[in-house]
mmCIF file of C-alpha atoms in Angstrom:
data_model
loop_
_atom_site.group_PDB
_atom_site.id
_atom_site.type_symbol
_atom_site.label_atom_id
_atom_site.label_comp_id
_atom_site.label_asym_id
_atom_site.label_seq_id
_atom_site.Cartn_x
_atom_site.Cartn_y
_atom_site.Cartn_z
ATOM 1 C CA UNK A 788 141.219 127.537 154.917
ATOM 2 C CA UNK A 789 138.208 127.200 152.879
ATOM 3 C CA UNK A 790 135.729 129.544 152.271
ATOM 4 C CA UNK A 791 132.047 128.655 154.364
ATOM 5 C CA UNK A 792 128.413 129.917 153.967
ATOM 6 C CA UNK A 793 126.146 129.918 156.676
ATOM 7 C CA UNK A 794 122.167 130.152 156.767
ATOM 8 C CA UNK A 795 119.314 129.495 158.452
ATOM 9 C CA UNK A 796 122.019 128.293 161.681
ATOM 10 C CA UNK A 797 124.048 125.992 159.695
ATOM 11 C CA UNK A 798 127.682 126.125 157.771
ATOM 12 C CA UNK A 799 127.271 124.404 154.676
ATOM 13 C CA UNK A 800 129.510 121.622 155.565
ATOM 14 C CA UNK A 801 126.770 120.488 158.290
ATOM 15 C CA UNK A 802 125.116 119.877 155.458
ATOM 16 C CA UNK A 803 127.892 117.827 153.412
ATOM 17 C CA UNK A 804 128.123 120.267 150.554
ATOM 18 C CA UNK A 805 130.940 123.233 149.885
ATOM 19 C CA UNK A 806 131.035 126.947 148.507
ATOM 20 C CA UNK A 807 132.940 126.860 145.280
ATOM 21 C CA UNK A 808 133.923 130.247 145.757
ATOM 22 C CA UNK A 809 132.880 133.814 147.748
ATOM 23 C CA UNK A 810 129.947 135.360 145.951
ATOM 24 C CA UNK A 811 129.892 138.908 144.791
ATOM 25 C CA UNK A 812 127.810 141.420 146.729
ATOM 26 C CA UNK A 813 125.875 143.711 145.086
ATOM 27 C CA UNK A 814 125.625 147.219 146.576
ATOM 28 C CA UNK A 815 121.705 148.102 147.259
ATOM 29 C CA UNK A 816 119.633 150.517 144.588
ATOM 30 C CA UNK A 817 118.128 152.963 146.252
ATOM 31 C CA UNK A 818 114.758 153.953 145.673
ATOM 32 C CA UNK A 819 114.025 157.092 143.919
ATOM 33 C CA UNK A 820 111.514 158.868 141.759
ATOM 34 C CA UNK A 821 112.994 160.758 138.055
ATOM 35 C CA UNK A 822 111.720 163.954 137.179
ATOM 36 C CA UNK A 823 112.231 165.625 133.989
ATOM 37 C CA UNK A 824 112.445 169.250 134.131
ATOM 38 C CA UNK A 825 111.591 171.323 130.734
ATOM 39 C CA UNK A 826 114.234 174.090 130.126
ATOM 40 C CA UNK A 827 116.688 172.278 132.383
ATOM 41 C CA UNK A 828 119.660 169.854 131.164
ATOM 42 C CA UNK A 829 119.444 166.210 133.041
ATOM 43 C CA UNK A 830 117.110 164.654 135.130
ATOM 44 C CA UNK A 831 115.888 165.507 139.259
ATOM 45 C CA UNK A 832 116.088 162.355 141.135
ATOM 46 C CA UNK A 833 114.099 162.448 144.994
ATOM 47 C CA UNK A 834 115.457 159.834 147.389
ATOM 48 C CA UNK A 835 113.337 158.841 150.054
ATOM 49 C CA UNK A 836 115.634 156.806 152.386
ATOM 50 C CA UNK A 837 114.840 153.168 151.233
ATOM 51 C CA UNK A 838 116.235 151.104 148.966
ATOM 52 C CA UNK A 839 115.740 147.572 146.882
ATOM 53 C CA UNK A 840 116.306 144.298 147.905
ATOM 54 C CA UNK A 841 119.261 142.543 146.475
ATOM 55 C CA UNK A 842 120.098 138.983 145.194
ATOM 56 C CA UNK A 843 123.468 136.997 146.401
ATOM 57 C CA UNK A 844 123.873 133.830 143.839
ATOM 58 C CA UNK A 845 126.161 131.435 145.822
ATOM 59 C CA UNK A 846 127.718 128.683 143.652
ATOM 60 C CA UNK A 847 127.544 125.039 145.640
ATOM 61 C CA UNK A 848 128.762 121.588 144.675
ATOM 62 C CA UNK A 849 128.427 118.250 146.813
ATOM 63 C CA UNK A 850 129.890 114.661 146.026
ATOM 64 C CA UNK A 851 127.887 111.300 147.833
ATOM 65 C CA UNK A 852 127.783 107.871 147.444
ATOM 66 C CA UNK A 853 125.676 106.797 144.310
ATOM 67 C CA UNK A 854 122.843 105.177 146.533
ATOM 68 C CA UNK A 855 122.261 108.663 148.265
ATOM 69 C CA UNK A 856 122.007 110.877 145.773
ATOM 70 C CA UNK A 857 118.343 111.564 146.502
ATOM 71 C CA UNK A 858 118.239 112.181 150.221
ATOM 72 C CA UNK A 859 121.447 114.376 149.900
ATOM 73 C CA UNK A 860 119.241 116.407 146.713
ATOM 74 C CA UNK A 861 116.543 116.607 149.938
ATOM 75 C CA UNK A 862 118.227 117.566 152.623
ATOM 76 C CA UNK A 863 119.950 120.364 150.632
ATOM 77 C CA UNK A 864 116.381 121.849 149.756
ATOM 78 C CA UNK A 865 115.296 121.125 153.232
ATOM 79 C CA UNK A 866 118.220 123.603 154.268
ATOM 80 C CA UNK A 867 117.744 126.163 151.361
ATOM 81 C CA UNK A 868 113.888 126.698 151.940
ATOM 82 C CA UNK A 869 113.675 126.192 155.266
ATOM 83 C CA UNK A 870 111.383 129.633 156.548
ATOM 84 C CA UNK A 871 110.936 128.352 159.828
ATOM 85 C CA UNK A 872 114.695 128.886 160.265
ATOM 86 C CA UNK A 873 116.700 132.206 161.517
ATOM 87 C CA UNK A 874 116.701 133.472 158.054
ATOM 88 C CA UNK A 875 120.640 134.784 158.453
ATOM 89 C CA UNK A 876 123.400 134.213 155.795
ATOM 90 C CA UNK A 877 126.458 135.132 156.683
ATOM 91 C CA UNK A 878 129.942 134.183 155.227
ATOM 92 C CA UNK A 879 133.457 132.796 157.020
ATOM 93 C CA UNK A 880 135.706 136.133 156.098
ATOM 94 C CA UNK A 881 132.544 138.494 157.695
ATOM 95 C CA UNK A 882 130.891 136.256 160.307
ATOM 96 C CA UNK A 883 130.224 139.217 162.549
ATOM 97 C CA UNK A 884 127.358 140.423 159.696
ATOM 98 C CA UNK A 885 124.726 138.736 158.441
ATOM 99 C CA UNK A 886 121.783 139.436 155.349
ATOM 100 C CA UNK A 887 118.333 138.883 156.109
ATOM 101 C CA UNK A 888 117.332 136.336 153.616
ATOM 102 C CA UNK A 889 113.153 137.027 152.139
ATOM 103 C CA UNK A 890 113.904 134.134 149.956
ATOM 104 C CA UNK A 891 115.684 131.351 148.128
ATOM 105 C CA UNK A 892 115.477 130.347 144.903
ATOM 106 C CA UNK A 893 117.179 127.022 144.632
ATOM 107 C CA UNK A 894 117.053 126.666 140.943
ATOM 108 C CA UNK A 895 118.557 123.560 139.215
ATOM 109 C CA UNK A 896 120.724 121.152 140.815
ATOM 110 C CA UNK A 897 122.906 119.004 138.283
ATOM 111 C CA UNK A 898 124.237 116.399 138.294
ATOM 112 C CA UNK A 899 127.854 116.712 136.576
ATOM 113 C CA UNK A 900 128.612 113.065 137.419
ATOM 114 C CA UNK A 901 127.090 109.685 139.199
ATOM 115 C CA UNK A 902 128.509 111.280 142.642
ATOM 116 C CA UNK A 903 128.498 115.263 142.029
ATOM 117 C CA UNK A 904 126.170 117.653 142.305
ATOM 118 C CA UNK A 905 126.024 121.806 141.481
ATOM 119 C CA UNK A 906 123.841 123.895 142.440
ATOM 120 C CA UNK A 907 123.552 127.820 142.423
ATOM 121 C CA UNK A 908 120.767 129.155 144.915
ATOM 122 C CA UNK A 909 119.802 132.746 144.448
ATOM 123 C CA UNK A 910 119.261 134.219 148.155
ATOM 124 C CA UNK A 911 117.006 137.729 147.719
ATOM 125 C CA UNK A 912 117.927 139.764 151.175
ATOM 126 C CA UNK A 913 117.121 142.813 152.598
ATOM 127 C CA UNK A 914 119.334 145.880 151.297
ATOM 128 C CA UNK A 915 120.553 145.882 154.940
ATOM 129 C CA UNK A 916 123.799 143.848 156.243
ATOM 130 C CA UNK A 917 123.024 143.631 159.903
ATOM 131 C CA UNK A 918 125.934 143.736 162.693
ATOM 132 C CA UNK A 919 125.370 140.336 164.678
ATOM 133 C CA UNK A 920 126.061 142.047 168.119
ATOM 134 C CA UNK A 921 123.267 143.960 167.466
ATOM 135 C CA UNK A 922 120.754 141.256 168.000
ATOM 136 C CA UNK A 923 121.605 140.761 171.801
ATOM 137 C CA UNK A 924 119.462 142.604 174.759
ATOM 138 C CA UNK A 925 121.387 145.452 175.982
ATOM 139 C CA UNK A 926 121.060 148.113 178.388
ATOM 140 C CA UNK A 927 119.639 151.617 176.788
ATOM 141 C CA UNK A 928 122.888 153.192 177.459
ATOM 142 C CA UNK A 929 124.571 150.486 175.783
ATOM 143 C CA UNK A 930 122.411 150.674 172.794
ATOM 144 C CA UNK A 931 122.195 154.365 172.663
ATOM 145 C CA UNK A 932 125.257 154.855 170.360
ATOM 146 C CA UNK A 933 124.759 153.756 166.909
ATOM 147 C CA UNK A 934 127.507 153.480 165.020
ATOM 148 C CA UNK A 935 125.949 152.694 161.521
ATOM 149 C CA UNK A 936 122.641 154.097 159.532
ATOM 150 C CA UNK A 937 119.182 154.155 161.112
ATOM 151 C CA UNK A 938 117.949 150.949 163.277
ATOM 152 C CA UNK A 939 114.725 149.419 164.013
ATOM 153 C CA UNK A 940 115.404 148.271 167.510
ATOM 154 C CA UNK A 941 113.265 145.793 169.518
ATOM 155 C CA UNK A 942 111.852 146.764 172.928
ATOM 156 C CA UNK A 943 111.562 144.778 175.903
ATOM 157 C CA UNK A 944 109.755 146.502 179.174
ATOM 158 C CA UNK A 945 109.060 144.903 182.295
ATOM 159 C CA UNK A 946 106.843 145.813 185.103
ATOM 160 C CA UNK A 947 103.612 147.075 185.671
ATOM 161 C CA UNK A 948 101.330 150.143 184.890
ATOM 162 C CA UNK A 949 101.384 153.090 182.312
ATOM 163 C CA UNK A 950 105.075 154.298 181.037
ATOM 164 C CA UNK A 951 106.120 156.378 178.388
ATOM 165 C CA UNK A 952 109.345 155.418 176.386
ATOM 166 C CA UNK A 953 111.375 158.437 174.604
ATOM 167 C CA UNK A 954 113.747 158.255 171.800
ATOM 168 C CA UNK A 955 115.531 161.721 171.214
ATOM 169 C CA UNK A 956 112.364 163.352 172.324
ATOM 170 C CA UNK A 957 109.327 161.541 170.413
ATOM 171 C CA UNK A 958 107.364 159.868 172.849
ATOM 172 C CA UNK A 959 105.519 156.546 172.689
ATOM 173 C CA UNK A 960 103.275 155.489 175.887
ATOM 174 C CA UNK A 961 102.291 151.963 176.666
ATOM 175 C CA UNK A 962 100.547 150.074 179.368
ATOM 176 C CA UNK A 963 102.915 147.302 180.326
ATOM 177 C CA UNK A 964 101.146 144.104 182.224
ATOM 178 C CA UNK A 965 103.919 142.294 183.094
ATOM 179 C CA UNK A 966 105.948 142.302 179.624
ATOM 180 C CA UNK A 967 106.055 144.013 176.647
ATOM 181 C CA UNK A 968 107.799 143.822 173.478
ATOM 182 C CA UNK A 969 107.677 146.572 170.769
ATOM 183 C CA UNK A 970 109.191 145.223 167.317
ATOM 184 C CA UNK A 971 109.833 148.660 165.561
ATOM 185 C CA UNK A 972 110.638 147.172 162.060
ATOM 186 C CA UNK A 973 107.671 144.667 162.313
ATOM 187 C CA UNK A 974 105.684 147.374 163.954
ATOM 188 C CA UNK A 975 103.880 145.029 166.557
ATOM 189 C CA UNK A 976 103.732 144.840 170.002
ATOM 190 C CA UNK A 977 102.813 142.275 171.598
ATOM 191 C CA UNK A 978 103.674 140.135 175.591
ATOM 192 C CA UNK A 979 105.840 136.751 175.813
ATOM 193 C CA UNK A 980 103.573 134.749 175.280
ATOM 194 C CA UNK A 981 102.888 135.980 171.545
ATOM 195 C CA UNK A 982 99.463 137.334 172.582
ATOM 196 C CA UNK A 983 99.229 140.692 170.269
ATOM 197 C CA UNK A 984 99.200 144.053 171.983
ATOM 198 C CA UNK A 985 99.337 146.723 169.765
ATOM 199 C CA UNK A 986 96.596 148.152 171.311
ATOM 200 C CA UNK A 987 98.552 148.569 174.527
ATOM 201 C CA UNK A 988 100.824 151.243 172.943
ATOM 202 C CA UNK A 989 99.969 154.882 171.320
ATOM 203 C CA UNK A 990 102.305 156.148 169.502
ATOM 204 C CA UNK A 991 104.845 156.000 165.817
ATOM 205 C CA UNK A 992 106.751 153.022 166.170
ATOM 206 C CA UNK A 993 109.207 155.145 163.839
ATOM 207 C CA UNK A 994 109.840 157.740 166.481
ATOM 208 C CA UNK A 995 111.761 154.778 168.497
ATOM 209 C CA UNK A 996 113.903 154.025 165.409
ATOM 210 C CA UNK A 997 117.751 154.927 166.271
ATOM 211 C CA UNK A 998 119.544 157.261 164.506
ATOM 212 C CA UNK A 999 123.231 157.400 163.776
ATOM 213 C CA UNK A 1000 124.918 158.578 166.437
ATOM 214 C CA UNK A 1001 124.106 159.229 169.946
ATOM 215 C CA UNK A 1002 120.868 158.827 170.983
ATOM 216 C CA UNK A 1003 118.611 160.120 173.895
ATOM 217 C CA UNK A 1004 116.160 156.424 175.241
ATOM 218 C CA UNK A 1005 114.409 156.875 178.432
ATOM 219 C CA UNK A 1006 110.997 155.200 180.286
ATOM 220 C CA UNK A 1007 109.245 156.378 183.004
ATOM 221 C CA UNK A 1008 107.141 154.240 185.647
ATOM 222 C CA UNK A 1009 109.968 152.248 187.102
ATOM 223 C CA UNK A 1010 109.725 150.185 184.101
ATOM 224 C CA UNK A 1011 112.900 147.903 183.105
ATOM 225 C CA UNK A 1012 113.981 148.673 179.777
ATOM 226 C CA UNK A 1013 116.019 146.453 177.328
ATOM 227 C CA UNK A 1014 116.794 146.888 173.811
ATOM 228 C CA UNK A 1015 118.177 145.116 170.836
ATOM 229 C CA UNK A 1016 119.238 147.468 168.341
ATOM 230 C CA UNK A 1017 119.472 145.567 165.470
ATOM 231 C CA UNK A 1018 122.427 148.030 163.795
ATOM 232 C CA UNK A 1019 122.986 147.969 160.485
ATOM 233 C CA UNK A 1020 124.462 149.152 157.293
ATOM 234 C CA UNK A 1021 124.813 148.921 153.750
#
């Protein structure tokens, strides 16, 4: 079976061209700060939980008929630098994960013959690979177990009136007309309708980030709670 590369919602066969081969992953750098102690041998390195992007070069090669060699050369840049698309890049031997792709460079695409093209896109994604179940609306008990690093979850509360929504103790309130959504990475709230409403919470949207583990998620006010927990790892 041959090896497939998925982004922005489509396999690269939808779009008539093939991976020549799986890409290797980097592992992420993480961010820290050198210090050089006098009197002391080596160097002090602080680490303060974050860490660079990285880039995943995927190698690509398409064949077409000779009179549509241009619109295939479009449509693969249509696909590549979409950013109205879901952003995702998974591949066939990991489809469960997905990297969060900030952007493409599509770089040259050659033509090796009257029919073939190659083309190596560099794809610069989040340090993070993200666990695809992860992205559905679940219960908070369901979400409450983490079983990888630190999340920034998504809230969705429904109802009406003041609440306050706790996450191993730290407390955010909110006044919830109707709907709410609280996007903890994004660190926006805002209703359904995309009307902004950050000033309809009080709080540290990174007090309602999940930790590994078990976690603690209650609201108060008879409001319904729903959560995706966007897990995810290195």
């Amino acid at each position: 079976m041959s090896f497939i590369t998925r982004y922005n919602g489509k396999n690269d066969r939808d779009i008539g061209v093939l991976t020549v081969r799986r890409p290797n992953i980097p592992s992420p750098t993480p961010k820290v700060e050198t210090y050089e102690i006098p009197g002391q041998d080596g160097s002090l390195f602080s680490f303060f939980g974050f860490y660079e992007d990285i880039n995943i070069p995927v190698e690509l090669n398409f064949m077409t008929p000779l009179d549509e060699w241009g619109a295939k050369v479009r449509q693969v840049k249509e696909w590549l630098l979409d950013r109205n698309g879901d952003r995702r890049l998974s591949f066939s031997d990991d489809m469960e994960f997905f990297y969060v792709v900030k952007n493409v460079d599509v770089g040259e695409i050659t033509r090796t013959s009257r029919r073939i093209g190659t083309l190596t896109p560099t794809f610069t994604c989040e340090p993070y690979i993200y666990f695809s179940a992860g992205t559905n609306k679940m219960t908070a008990e369901e979400a409450s177990l983490n079983p990888f690093m630190t999340s920034q979850p998504v809230y969705y509360l429904t109802g009406e009136g003041n609440t306050t929504l706790s996450v191993n103790g730290k407390e955010v309130t909110a006044n919830v007309g109707q709907n709410l959504t609280i996007d903890t990475k994004r660190k926006i709230a805002y209703r359904q309708d995309g009307s902004l409403m950050n000033t309809a919470i009080s709080g540290n949207y990174e007090d309602l980030w999940l930790q590994p583990g078990q976690n603690e998620i209650t609201v108060t006010g008879g409001i319904e709670l729903e959560i995706a927990p966007y897990w995810r790892t290195l």
